[in-house]
Amino acid sequence: MIVSGSASQALAAALARELEEPLAAVEYDRFPDGELLAAVPGVADARPERAVIVAATVSSDAHLEVLQLQDAVREAGVEEVVTVVPYMGYGRQDEAFEAGHPVSARAVARAISTGTDRVVTVNPHEEAVCEYFDPTATAVDAAGRLAEPLPDDLADPVFLSPDAGAIDLAETARDAYGAGEIDYFEKTRHSGTEVEITPSGGTVAGRDVVVVDDIIATGSTMSEAVGVLRDRGVARVFVTCVHPLLARNAVTKLSRAGVEAIYGTDTIERGVSTVSVAPALASHL
Ligand code: R5P
C-alpha cells in the first residue's frame, strides 16, 4: 500500500501505478490549536503486508506528517514500513556550521528512523546523510531523467554545473541526452540569497547551455550563472534540477535572468515538475 504525505500526492499516485500497489486514502487535518493530524483511515481493514510512505519533507509540518503516517500504519499492524523521502528537507544542514549549531540533517534522520524499516531518498545534497538514518537508507540517482524534457535540437550543447558540487549530475544528464560538453563554474556563497559565480574559461557564445543542479532553492545560484552566460553571448539557457524547491521569488528571478525553460522532477511538486522519479524509485522498492 502506498501512503502519501500531503506534499507528495502526485508522486505517490505515480508510484502506486508503477508498482501496481493500492494507493491508500489519507486525511490531513489541523486542530484549532494548530496541531496536525495525518491519518490513514482504511489501513486497519486493508491490513497490507507493507506500507510505503511517500513524503517530501519540504516543511516542518511535512516532517511531522511523516512521523504520524508511520505511526498510523504501525498502529494498524503493518509489518514492513518503508519511508520514501523524495526530497529530504534540512539535508543541506549536514554539519554543525558553528559551535552550538545542530546537525539538523542528523536530527531529522533520527526522528524518521524510529518509525521505519527502510528509507529511500533521491539525490540528497550529500550522499553521506544516508548514514544519519539507523535503518538502511538508499539514495536513488534521478539525474539521468533530467534529459527527458530537453529539446532534441540543442545547438552544440554545454551541460554546466553552477558549482563544483553538481558536476556528476551534469555528466549524468549529458550522458542521458547523448551529446554535449561538460563545464562547471565556481561558487562562493555569501549568505542564504547571495552567491558569487566565478566562470570557467569555456566558450559558450552561440551555444545552448543546460545548467544542472541538485536543488533550485532561492534561484540565486542559477540566476547568477545565467547572468554570466548571457554576458558571454550564450544562445539559449535551460535550467534543470532534481529538486525544484523554488522558494520565494525564484521563478521570477530566473525568468528575469533570461532562461528559456525551467525543468525539475516531482520530488517536489511544482509547476515545473515535468519529470517523474517514480520509475527510478520503483526499481528500489
Ligand atoms: C548547493 O550547493 C546546492 O547544490 C544548490 O546550488 C543550492 O542549494 C541552490 O540554492 P539557491 O537556489 O538558493 O542558490
PDB file of C-alpha atoms and ligand atoms in Angstrom:
ATOM      1  CA  MET A   1       0.000   0.000   0.000  1.00  0.00           C
ATOM      2  CA  ILE A   2       1.305   3.435  -0.946  1.00  0.00           C
ATOM      3  CA  VAL A   3       0.637   6.175   1.597  1.00  0.00           C
ATOM      4  CA  SER A   4       1.115   9.774   0.564  1.00  0.00           C
ATOM      5  CA  GLY A   5       2.243  12.768   2.551  1.00  0.00           C
ATOM      6  CA  SER A   6       0.279  15.875   1.615  1.00  0.00           C
ATOM      7  CA  ALA A   7       3.166  17.370  -0.389  1.00  0.00           C
ATOM      8  CA  SER A   8       3.766  14.221  -2.498  1.00  0.00           C
ATOM      9  CA  GLN A   9       0.308  13.187  -3.673  1.00  0.00           C
ATOM     10  CA  ALA A  10       1.051  13.075  -7.419  1.00  0.00           C
ATOM     11  CA  LEU A  11       4.317  11.187  -6.958  1.00  0.00           C
ATOM     12  CA  ALA A  12       2.659   8.686  -4.595  1.00  0.00           C
ATOM     13  CA  ALA A  13      -0.076   8.069  -7.179  1.00  0.00           C
ATOM     14  CA  ALA A  14       2.521   7.603  -9.935  1.00  0.00           C
ATOM     15  CA  LEU A  15       4.434   5.168  -7.731  1.00  0.00           C
ATOM     16  CA  ALA A  16       1.262   3.216  -6.940  1.00  0.00           C
ATOM     17  CA  ARG A  17       0.641   2.837 -10.688  1.00  0.00           C
ATOM     18  CA  GLU A  18       4.256   1.888 -11.314  1.00  0.00           C
ATOM     19  CA  LEU A  19       4.278  -0.766  -8.559  1.00  0.00           C
ATOM     20  CA  GLU A  20       0.634  -1.813  -9.085  1.00  0.00           C
ATOM     21  CA  GLU A  21       0.023  -1.376  -5.368  1.00  0.00           C
ATOM     22  CA  PRO A  22      -3.096   0.283  -3.926  1.00  0.00           C
ATOM     23  CA  LEU A  23      -2.992   3.966  -3.075  1.00  0.00           C
ATOM     24  CA  ALA A  24      -4.242   4.480   0.494  1.00  0.00           C
ATOM     25  CA  ALA A  25      -6.913   7.002   1.375  1.00  0.00           C
ATOM     26  CA  VAL A  26      -5.322   9.652   3.591  1.00  0.00           C
ATOM     27  CA  GLU A  27      -6.674  12.563   5.570  1.00  0.00           C
ATOM     28  CA  TYR A  28      -4.782  15.675   6.552  1.00  0.00           C
ATOM     29  CA  ASP A  29      -6.343  17.804   9.229  1.00  0.00           C
ATOM     30  CA  ARG A  30      -5.386  20.519  11.660  1.00  0.00           C
ATOM     31  CA  PHE A  31      -6.774  21.082  15.135  1.00  0.00           C
ATOM     32  CA  PRO A  32      -7.779  24.567  16.275  1.00  0.00           C
ATOM     33  CA  ASP A  33      -4.541  24.864  18.279  1.00  0.00           C
ATOM     34  CA  GLY A  34      -2.527  24.320  15.083  1.00  0.00           C
ATOM     35  CA  GLU A  35      -1.553  20.698  15.689  1.00  0.00           C
ATOM     36  CA  LEU A  36      -1.617  18.423  12.650  1.00  0.00           C
ATOM     37  CA  LEU A  37      -3.385  15.121  12.163  1.00  0.00           C
ATOM     38  CA  ALA A  38      -2.399  12.931   9.213  1.00  0.00           C
ATOM     39  CA  ALA A  39      -4.398   9.695   9.167  1.00  0.00           C
ATOM     40  CA  VAL A  40      -4.804   6.558   7.028  1.00  0.00           C
ATOM     41  CA  PRO A  41      -8.415   5.537   7.770  1.00  0.00           C
ATOM     42  CA  GLY A  42      -8.627   2.319   5.737  1.00  0.00           C
ATOM     43  CA  VAL A  43      -5.322   0.761   6.694  1.00  0.00           C
ATOM     44  CA  ALA A  44      -6.567  -1.351   9.590  1.00  0.00           C
ATOM     45  CA  ASP A  45      -9.156  -3.077   7.357  1.00  0.00           C
ATOM     46  CA  ALA A  46      -6.819  -3.438   4.371  1.00  0.00           C
ATOM     47  CA  ARG A  47      -4.040  -4.951   6.508  1.00  0.00           C
ATOM     48  CA  PRO A  48      -1.348  -4.667   3.811  1.00  0.00           C
ATOM     49  CA  GLU A  49       1.925  -6.506   4.341  1.00  0.00           C
ATOM     50  CA  ARG A  50       3.859  -3.338   3.781  1.00  0.00           C
ATOM     51  CA  ALA A  51       3.227   0.375   3.681  1.00  0.00           C
ATOM     52  CA  VAL A  52       5.362   2.665   1.562  1.00  0.00           C
ATOM     53  CA  ILE A  53       5.075   6.207   2.874  1.00  0.00           C
ATOM     54  CA  VAL A  54       5.973   8.790   0.240  1.00  0.00           C
ATOM     55  CA  ALA A  55       6.527  12.237   1.664  1.00  0.00           C
ATOM     56  CA  ALA A  56       8.848  15.047   0.640  1.00  0.00           C
ATOM     57  CA  THR A  57       9.822  16.861   3.818  1.00  0.00           C
ATOM     58  CA  VAL A  58       9.516  20.312   2.306  1.00  0.00           C
ATOM     59  CA  SER A  59       8.386  21.936   5.551  1.00  0.00           C
ATOM     60  CA  SER A  60       8.404  21.326   9.296  1.00  0.00           C
ATOM     61  CA  ASP A  61       4.762  20.241   9.019  1.00  0.00           C
ATOM     62  CA  ALA A  62       5.718  17.699   6.361  1.00  0.00           C
ATOM     63  CA  HIS A  63       8.327  16.236   8.725  1.00  0.00           C
ATOM     64  CA  LEU A  64       5.688  15.840  11.410  1.00  0.00           C
ATOM     65  CA  GLU A  65       3.283  14.255   8.919  1.00  0.00           C
ATOM     66  CA  VAL A  66       5.829  11.542   8.116  1.00  0.00           C
ATOM     67  CA  LEU A  67       6.074  10.606  11.789  1.00  0.00           C
ATOM     68  CA  GLN A  68       2.283  10.485  12.113  1.00  0.00           C
ATOM     69  CA  LEU A  69       1.803   8.377   8.967  1.00  0.00           C
ATOM     70  CA  GLN A  70       4.491   5.932  10.117  1.00  0.00           C
ATOM     71  CA  ASP A  71       2.820   5.634  13.497  1.00  0.00           C
ATOM     72  CA  ALA A  72      -0.656   5.224  11.992  1.00  0.00           C
ATOM     73  CA  VAL A  73       0.340   2.271   9.820  1.00  0.00           C
ATOM     74  CA  ARG A  74       2.338   0.621  12.609  1.00  0.00           C
ATOM     75  CA  GLU A  75      -0.616   1.060  14.964  1.00  0.00           C
ATOM     76  CA  ALA A  76      -2.758  -0.753  12.369  1.00  0.00           C
ATOM     77  CA  GLY A  77      -0.383  -3.727  12.450  1.00  0.00           C
ATOM     78  CA  VAL A  78       1.502  -3.232   9.179  1.00  0.00           C
ATOM     79  CA  GLU A  79       4.679  -5.298   9.397  1.00  0.00           C
ATOM     80  CA  GLU A  80       7.013  -3.538   6.999  1.00  0.00           C
ATOM     81  CA  VAL A  81       7.200   0.230   6.761  1.00  0.00           C
ATOM     82  CA  VAL A  82       9.295   1.812   4.011  1.00  0.00           C
ATOM     83  CA  THR A  83       9.694   5.569   4.072  1.00  0.00           C
ATOM     84  CA  VAL A  84      10.391   7.302   0.775  1.00  0.00           C
ATOM     85  CA  VAL A  85      11.625  10.846   1.296  1.00  0.00           C
ATOM     86  CA  PRO A  86      11.920  12.095  -2.302  1.00  0.00           C
ATOM     87  CA  TYR A  87      13.274  15.446  -1.117  1.00  0.00           C
ATOM     88  CA  MET A  88      14.958  15.464   2.266  1.00  0.00           C
ATOM     89  CA  GLY A  89      14.382  18.816   3.900  1.00  0.00           C
ATOM     90  CA  TYR A  90      17.184  20.014   6.216  1.00  0.00           C
ATOM     91  CA  GLY A  91      19.544  17.800   4.174  1.00  0.00           C
ATOM     92  CA  ARG A  92      21.770  20.774   3.399  1.00  0.00           C
ATOM     93  CA  GLN A  93      22.356  21.293   7.151  1.00  0.00           C
ATOM     94  CA  ASP A  94      24.526  18.212   7.183  1.00  0.00           C
ATOM     95  CA  GLU A  95      27.084  19.522   9.666  1.00  0.00           C
ATOM     96  CA  ALA A  96      27.283  21.945  12.580  1.00  0.00           C
ATOM     97  CA  PHE A  97      28.444  25.099  10.810  1.00  0.00           C
ATOM     98  CA  GLU A  98      29.332  26.887  14.078  1.00  0.00           C
ATOM     99  CA  ALA A  99      29.822  25.895  17.693  1.00  0.00           C
ATOM    100  CA  GLY A 100      26.395  25.449  19.236  1.00  0.00           C
ATOM    101  CA  HIS A 101      24.668  24.629  15.954  1.00  0.00           C
ATOM    102  CA  PRO A 102      22.808  21.345  15.491  1.00  0.00           C
ATOM    103  CA  VAL A 103      23.465  18.805  12.747  1.00  0.00           C
ATOM    104  CA  SER A 104      19.889  19.256  11.577  1.00  0.00           C
ATOM    105  CA  ALA A 105      20.023  16.565   8.877  1.00  0.00           C
ATOM    106  CA  ARG A 106      21.038  14.048  11.531  1.00  0.00           C
ATOM    107  CA  ALA A 107      18.304  15.204  13.914  1.00  0.00           C
ATOM    108  CA  VAL A 108      15.520  14.754  11.346  1.00  0.00           C
ATOM    109  CA  ALA A 109      17.005  11.473  10.086  1.00  0.00           C
ATOM    110  CA  ARG A 110      16.991  10.093  13.619  1.00  0.00           C
ATOM    111  CA  ALA A 111      13.343  11.026  14.070  1.00  0.00           C
ATOM    112  CA  ILE A 112      12.317   9.422  10.750  1.00  0.00           C
ATOM    113  CA  SER A 113      14.366   6.306  11.598  1.00  0.00           C
ATOM    114  CA  THR A 114      12.274   5.500  14.651  1.00  0.00           C
ATOM    115  CA  GLY A 115       9.204   4.554  12.597  1.00  0.00           C
ATOM    116  CA  THR A 116      10.575   2.739   9.570  1.00  0.00           C
ATOM    117  CA  ASP A 117      12.387  -0.393   8.426  1.00  0.00           C
ATOM    118  CA  ARG A 118      13.982   1.262   5.417  1.00  0.00           C
ATOM    119  CA  VAL A 119      14.458   4.694   3.914  1.00  0.00           C
ATOM    120  CA  VAL A 120      14.731   5.640   0.256  1.00  0.00           C
ATOM    121  CA  THR A 121      15.617   9.157  -0.800  1.00  0.00           C
ATOM    122  CA  VAL A 122      16.540  10.860  -4.071  1.00  0.00           C
ATOM    123  CA  ASN A 123      19.767  12.756  -4.750  1.00  0.00           C
ATOM    124  CA  PRO A 124      20.382  14.077  -1.253  1.00  0.00           C
ATOM    125  CA  HIS A 125      22.628  17.152  -1.252  1.00  0.00           C
ATOM    126  CA  GLU A 126      25.384  14.996   0.279  1.00  0.00           C
ATOM    127  CA  GLU A 127      25.002  11.231  -0.009  1.00  0.00           C
ATOM    128  CA  ALA A 128      26.672  10.897   3.406  1.00  0.00           C
ATOM    129  CA  VAL A 129      23.399  11.998   5.062  1.00  0.00           C
ATOM    130  CA  CYS A 130      22.161   8.448   4.405  1.00  0.00           C
ATOM    131  CA  GLU A 131      24.422   7.385   7.247  1.00  0.00           C
ATOM    132  CA  TYR A 132      22.401   9.514   9.665  1.00  0.00           C
ATOM    133  CA  PHE A 133      19.479   7.074   9.357  1.00  0.00           C
ATOM    134  CA  ASP A 134      19.510   3.994  11.605  1.00  0.00           C
ATOM    135  CA  PRO A 135      17.885   1.552   9.162  1.00  0.00           C
ATOM    136  CA  THR A 136      19.300   1.168   5.658  1.00  0.00           C
ATOM    137  CA  ALA A 137      18.903   4.347   3.637  1.00  0.00           C
ATOM    138  CA  THR A 138      19.309   4.289  -0.146  1.00  0.00           C
ATOM    139  CA  ALA A 139      19.989   7.340  -2.302  1.00  0.00           C
ATOM    140  CA  VAL A 140      18.408   6.981  -5.746  1.00  0.00           C
ATOM    141  CA  ASP A 141      20.050   8.930  -8.573  1.00  0.00           C
ATOM    142  CA  ALA A 142      17.408  10.561 -10.781  1.00  0.00           C
ATOM    143  CA  ALA A 143      19.812  12.809 -12.711  1.00  0.00           C
ATOM    144  CA  GLY A 144      19.518  10.725 -15.889  1.00  0.00           C
ATOM    145  CA  ARG A 145      15.868  11.666 -16.161  1.00  0.00           C
ATOM    146  CA  LEU A 146      16.725  15.368 -16.348  1.00  0.00           C
ATOM    147  CA  ALA A 147      17.489  14.957 -20.059  1.00  0.00           C
ATOM    148  CA  GLU A 148      13.891  13.903 -20.853  1.00  0.00           C
ATOM    149  CA  PRO A 149      12.231  17.300 -21.334  1.00  0.00           C
ATOM    150  CA  LEU A 150      15.157  18.909 -23.178  1.00  0.00           C
ATOM    151  CA  PRO A 151      14.578  19.744 -26.847  1.00  0.00           C
ATOM    152  CA  ASP A 152      16.188  17.375 -29.374  1.00  0.00           C
ATOM    153  CA  ASP A 153      17.806  20.233 -31.279  1.00  0.00           C
ATOM    154  CA  LEU A 154      20.189  21.727 -28.687  1.00  0.00           C
ATOM    155  CA  ALA A 155      22.908  23.658 -30.541  1.00  0.00           C
ATOM    156  CA  ASP A 156      26.421  22.426 -29.720  1.00  0.00           C
ATOM    157  CA  PRO A 157      25.273  21.979 -26.119  1.00  0.00           C
ATOM    158  CA  VAL A 158      27.181  22.500 -22.901  1.00  0.00           C
ATOM    159  CA  PHE A 159      25.964  20.828 -19.699  1.00  0.00           C
ATOM    160  CA  LEU A 160      27.115  23.172 -16.965  1.00  0.00           C
ATOM    161  CA  SER A 161      27.265  22.729 -13.230  1.00  0.00           C
ATOM    162  CA  PRO A 162      26.933  26.110 -11.468  1.00  0.00           C
ATOM    163  CA  ASP A 163      29.361  24.923  -8.791  1.00  0.00           C
ATOM    164  CA  ALA A 164      31.777  22.050  -8.316  1.00  0.00           C
ATOM    165  CA  GLY A 165      29.176  20.035  -6.359  1.00  0.00           C
ATOM    166  CA  ALA A 166      26.898  19.213  -9.292  1.00  0.00           C
ATOM    167  CA  ILE A 167      29.423  18.054 -11.893  1.00  0.00           C
ATOM    168  CA  ASP A 168      28.340  14.420 -11.563  1.00  0.00           C
ATOM    169  CA  LEU A 169      24.710  15.409 -12.129  1.00  0.00           C
ATOM    170  CA  ALA A 170      25.669  17.422 -15.228  1.00  0.00           C
ATOM    171  CA  GLU A 171      27.617  14.448 -16.570  1.00  0.00           C
ATOM    172  CA  THR A 172      24.772  12.034 -15.946  1.00  0.00           C
ATOM    173  CA  ALA A 173      22.265  14.371 -17.624  1.00  0.00           C
ATOM    174  CA  ARG A 174      24.637  14.857 -20.583  1.00  0.00           C
ATOM    175  CA  ASP A 175      25.143  11.095 -20.937  1.00  0.00           C
ATOM    176  CA  ALA A 176      21.383  10.572 -20.906  1.00  0.00           C
ATOM    177  CA  TYR A 177      20.948  13.304 -23.529  1.00  0.00           C
ATOM    178  CA  GLY A 178      23.639  11.677 -25.621  1.00  0.00           C
ATOM    179  CA  ALA A 179      25.709  14.701 -26.651  1.00  0.00           C
ATOM    180  CA  GLY A 180      27.355  17.758 -25.182  1.00  0.00           C
ATOM    181  CA  GLU A 181      30.389  19.162 -23.435  1.00  0.00           C
ATOM    182  CA  ILE A 182      30.742  19.373 -19.642  1.00  0.00           C
ATOM    183  CA  ASP A 183      31.811  22.523 -17.841  1.00  0.00           C
ATOM    184  CA  TYR A 184      31.472  23.982 -14.363  1.00  0.00           C
ATOM    185  CA  PHE A 185      31.654  27.305 -12.560  1.00  0.00           C
ATOM    186  CA  GLU A 186      32.980  28.016  -9.076  1.00  0.00           C
ATOM    187  CA  LYS A 187      30.564  29.398  -6.492  1.00  0.00           C
ATOM    188  CA  THR A 188      31.159  31.375  -3.314  1.00  0.00           C
ATOM    189  CA  ARG A 189      28.129  31.713  -1.060  1.00  0.00           C
ATOM    190  CA  HIS A 190      27.973  34.963   0.934  1.00  0.00           C
ATOM    191  CA  SER A 191      24.534  34.425   2.514  1.00  0.00           C
ATOM    192  CA  GLY A 192      21.332  32.450   2.046  1.00  0.00           C
ATOM    193  CA  THR A 193      20.454  34.523  -1.005  1.00  0.00           C
ATOM    194  CA  GLU A 194      23.787  35.981  -2.155  1.00  0.00           C
ATOM    195  CA  VAL A 195      26.222  33.966  -4.216  1.00  0.00           C
ATOM    196  CA  GLU A 196      29.167  34.901  -6.383  1.00  0.00           C
ATOM    197  CA  ILE A 197      29.932  32.920  -9.500  1.00  0.00           C
ATOM    198  CA  THR A 198      33.407  32.622 -10.995  1.00  0.00           C
ATOM    199  CA  PRO A 199      33.080  31.414 -14.600  1.00  0.00           C
ATOM    200  CA  SER A 200      35.350  28.922 -16.303  1.00  0.00           C
ATOM    201  CA  GLY A 201      37.205  29.731 -19.491  1.00  0.00           C
ATOM    202  CA  GLY A 202      34.856  27.580 -21.595  1.00  0.00           C
ATOM    203  CA  THR A 203      33.308  29.014 -24.777  1.00  0.00           C
ATOM    204  CA  VAL A 204      29.528  29.388 -24.728  1.00  0.00           C
ATOM    205  CA  ALA A 205      28.929  32.064 -27.394  1.00  0.00           C
ATOM    206  CA  GLY A 206      26.212  30.905 -29.797  1.00  0.00           C
ATOM    207  CA  ARG A 207      25.755  27.593 -27.973  1.00  0.00           C
ATOM    208  CA  ASP A 208      22.817  26.235 -25.966  1.00  0.00           C
ATOM    209  CA  VAL A 209      23.633  25.662 -22.300  1.00  0.00           C
ATOM    210  CA  VAL A 210      21.833  23.390 -19.855  1.00  0.00           C
ATOM    211  CA  VAL A 211      22.612  24.368 -16.266  1.00  0.00           C
ATOM    212  CA  VAL A 212      22.180  21.366 -13.968  1.00  0.00           C
ATOM    213  CA  ASP A 213      21.959  21.452 -10.158  1.00  0.00           C
ATOM    214  CA  ASP A 214      20.547  19.258  -7.421  1.00  0.00           C
ATOM    215  CA  ILE A 215      18.315  21.933  -5.888  1.00  0.00           C
ATOM    216  CA  ILE A 216      16.990  25.288  -7.006  1.00  0.00           C
ATOM    217  CA  ALA A 217      16.047  26.961  -3.735  1.00  0.00           C
ATOM    218  CA  THR A 218      16.061  30.774  -3.894  1.00  0.00           C
ATOM    219  CA  GLY A 219      17.267  30.647  -7.505  1.00  0.00           C
ATOM    220  CA  SER A 220      20.307  32.792  -6.637  1.00  0.00           C
ATOM    221  CA  THR A 221      22.861  30.244  -7.833  1.00  0.00           C
ATOM    222  CA  MET A 222      21.099  29.623 -11.122  1.00  0.00           C
ATOM    223  CA  SER A 223      20.262  33.268 -11.879  1.00  0.00           C
ATOM    224  CA  GLU A 224      23.869  34.356 -11.245  1.00  0.00           C
ATOM    225  CA  ALA A 225      25.115  31.571 -13.514  1.00  0.00           C
ATOM    226  CA  VAL A 226      22.587  32.520 -16.216  1.00  0.00           C
ATOM    227  CA  GLY A 227      23.664  36.184 -15.970  1.00  0.00           C
ATOM    228  CA  VAL A 228      27.292  35.199 -16.597  1.00  0.00           C
ATOM    229  CA  LEU A 229      26.273  33.039 -19.558  1.00  0.00           C
ATOM    230  CA  ARG A 230      24.189  35.811 -21.133  1.00  0.00           C
ATOM    231  CA  ASP A 231      27.110  38.254 -20.790  1.00  0.00           C
ATOM    232  CA  ARG A 232      29.153  35.734 -22.768  1.00  0.00           C
ATOM    233  CA  GLY A 233      26.746  35.531 -25.694  1.00  0.00           C
ATOM    234  CA  VAL A 234      25.078  32.176 -24.959  1.00  0.00           C
ATOM    235  CA  ALA A 235      22.242  31.137 -27.313  1.00  0.00           C
ATOM    236  CA  ARG A 236      19.532  29.518 -25.131  1.00  0.00           C
ATOM    237  CA  VAL A 237      19.822  28.630 -21.435  1.00  0.00           C
ATOM    238  CA  PHE A 238      17.764  25.803 -19.926  1.00  0.00           C
ATOM    239  CA  VAL A 239      17.938  25.224 -16.191  1.00  0.00           C
ATOM    240  CA  THR A 240      17.160  21.850 -14.723  1.00  0.00           C
ATOM    241  CA  CYS A 241      17.344  20.323 -11.278  1.00  0.00           C
ATOM    242  CA  VAL A 242      16.237  17.273  -9.335  1.00  0.00           C
ATOM    243  CA  HIS A 243      14.530  19.248  -6.552  1.00  0.00           C
ATOM    244  CA  PRO A 244      12.633  22.362  -7.713  1.00  0.00           C
ATOM    245  CA  LEU A 245      12.136  23.925  -4.300  1.00  0.00           C
ATOM    246  CA  LEU A 246      11.694  27.342  -5.940  1.00  0.00           C
ATOM    247  CA  ALA A 247      11.331  29.311  -2.719  1.00  0.00           C
ATOM    248  CA  ARG A 248      10.161  32.905  -2.591  1.00  0.00           C
ATOM    249  CA  ASN A 249      10.672  34.727  -5.916  1.00  0.00           C
ATOM    250  CA  ALA A 250      12.933  32.123  -7.531  1.00  0.00           C
ATOM    251  CA  VAL A 251      10.817  31.694 -10.678  1.00  0.00           C
ATOM    252  CA  THR A 252      10.700  35.449 -11.311  1.00  0.00           C
ATOM    253  CA  LYS A 253      14.447  35.719 -10.687  1.00  0.00           C
ATOM    254  CA  LEU A 254      15.166  33.002 -13.221  1.00  0.00           C
ATOM    255  CA  SER A 255      12.737  34.382 -15.776  1.00  0.00           C
ATOM    256  CA  ARG A 256      14.239  37.868 -15.444  1.00  0.00           C
ATOM    257  CA  ALA A 257      17.702  36.356 -15.854  1.00  0.00           C
ATOM    258  CA  GLY A 258      16.549  35.109 -19.268  1.00  0.00           C
ATOM    259  CA  VAL A 259      16.120  31.347 -19.004  1.00  0.00           C
ATOM    260  CA  GLU A 260      14.374  29.578 -21.855  1.00  0.00           C
ATOM    261  CA  ALA A 261      12.761  26.994 -19.553  1.00  0.00           C
ATOM    262  CA  ILE A 262      12.968  25.599 -16.029  1.00  0.00           C
ATOM    263  CA  TYR A 263      12.656  21.842 -15.526  1.00  0.00           C
ATOM    264  CA  GLY A 264      12.538  19.747 -12.377  1.00  0.00           C
ATOM    265  CA  THR A 265      11.316  16.417 -11.106  1.00  0.00           C
ATOM    266  CA  ASP A 266       8.347  15.572  -8.914  1.00  0.00           C
ATOM    267  CA  THR A 267      10.457  15.018  -5.781  1.00  0.00           C
ATOM    268  CA  ILE A 268       8.945  18.425  -5.031  1.00  0.00           C
ATOM    269  CA  GLU A 269       5.614  19.012  -6.743  1.00  0.00           C
ATOM    270  CA  ARG A 270       5.733  22.329  -8.550  1.00  0.00           C
ATOM    271  CA  GLY A 271       4.522  23.642 -11.895  1.00  0.00           C
ATOM    272  CA  VAL A 272       7.934  22.831 -13.419  1.00  0.00           C
ATOM    273  CA  SER A 273       7.931  19.190 -12.244  1.00  0.00           C
ATOM    274  CA  THR A 274       7.769  17.728 -15.724  1.00  0.00           C
ATOM    275  CA  VAL A 275       9.843  14.635 -14.949  1.00  0.00           C
ATOM    276  CA  SER A 276       8.720  11.837 -12.647  1.00  0.00           C
ATOM    277  CA  VAL A 277      11.145   9.957 -10.429  1.00  0.00           C
ATOM    278  CA  ALA A 278       8.514   7.218  -9.909  1.00  0.00           C
ATOM    279  CA  PRO A 279      10.205   4.683 -12.256  1.00  0.00           C
ATOM    280  CA  ALA A 280      13.607   5.281 -10.615  1.00  0.00           C
ATOM    281  CA  LEU A 281      12.077   4.866  -7.140  1.00  0.00           C
ATOM    282  CA  ALA A 282      10.071   1.812  -8.156  1.00  0.00           C
ATOM    283  CA  SER A 283      13.237  -0.061  -9.081  1.00  0.00           C
ATOM    284  CA  HIS A 284      14.394   0.298  -5.446  1.00  0.00           C
ATOM    285  CA  LEU A 285      11.112  -0.833  -3.937  1.00  0.00           C
TER     286      LEU A 285
HETATM  287  C1  R5P B   1      24.178  23.984  -3.004  1.00  0.00           C
HETATM  288  O1  R5P B   1      25.384  23.770  -3.093  1.00  0.00           O
HETATM  289  C2  R5P B   1      23.191  23.356  -3.919  1.00  0.00           C
HETATM  290  O2  R5P B   1      23.822  22.446  -4.767  1.00  0.00           O
HETATM  291  C3  R5P B   1      22.433  24.374  -4.723  1.00  0.00           C
HETATM  292  O3  R5P B   1      23.338  25.034  -5.595  1.00  0.00           O
HETATM  293  C4  R5P B   1      21.784  25.378  -3.821  1.00  0.00           C
HETATM  294  O4  R5P B   1      21.028  24.716  -2.851  1.00  0.00           O
HETATM  295  C5  R5P B   1      20.900  26.310  -4.603  1.00  0.00           C
HETATM  296  O5  R5P B   1      20.381  27.251  -3.727  1.00  0.00           O
HETATM  297  P1  R5P B   1      19.851  28.635  -4.270  1.00  0.00           P
HETATM  298  O6  R5P B   1      18.856  28.355  -5.342  1.00  0.00           O
HETATM  299  O7  R5P B   1      19.228  29.274  -3.064  1.00  0.00           O
HETATM  300  O8  R5P B   1      21.021  29.412  -4.766  1.00  0.00           O
END
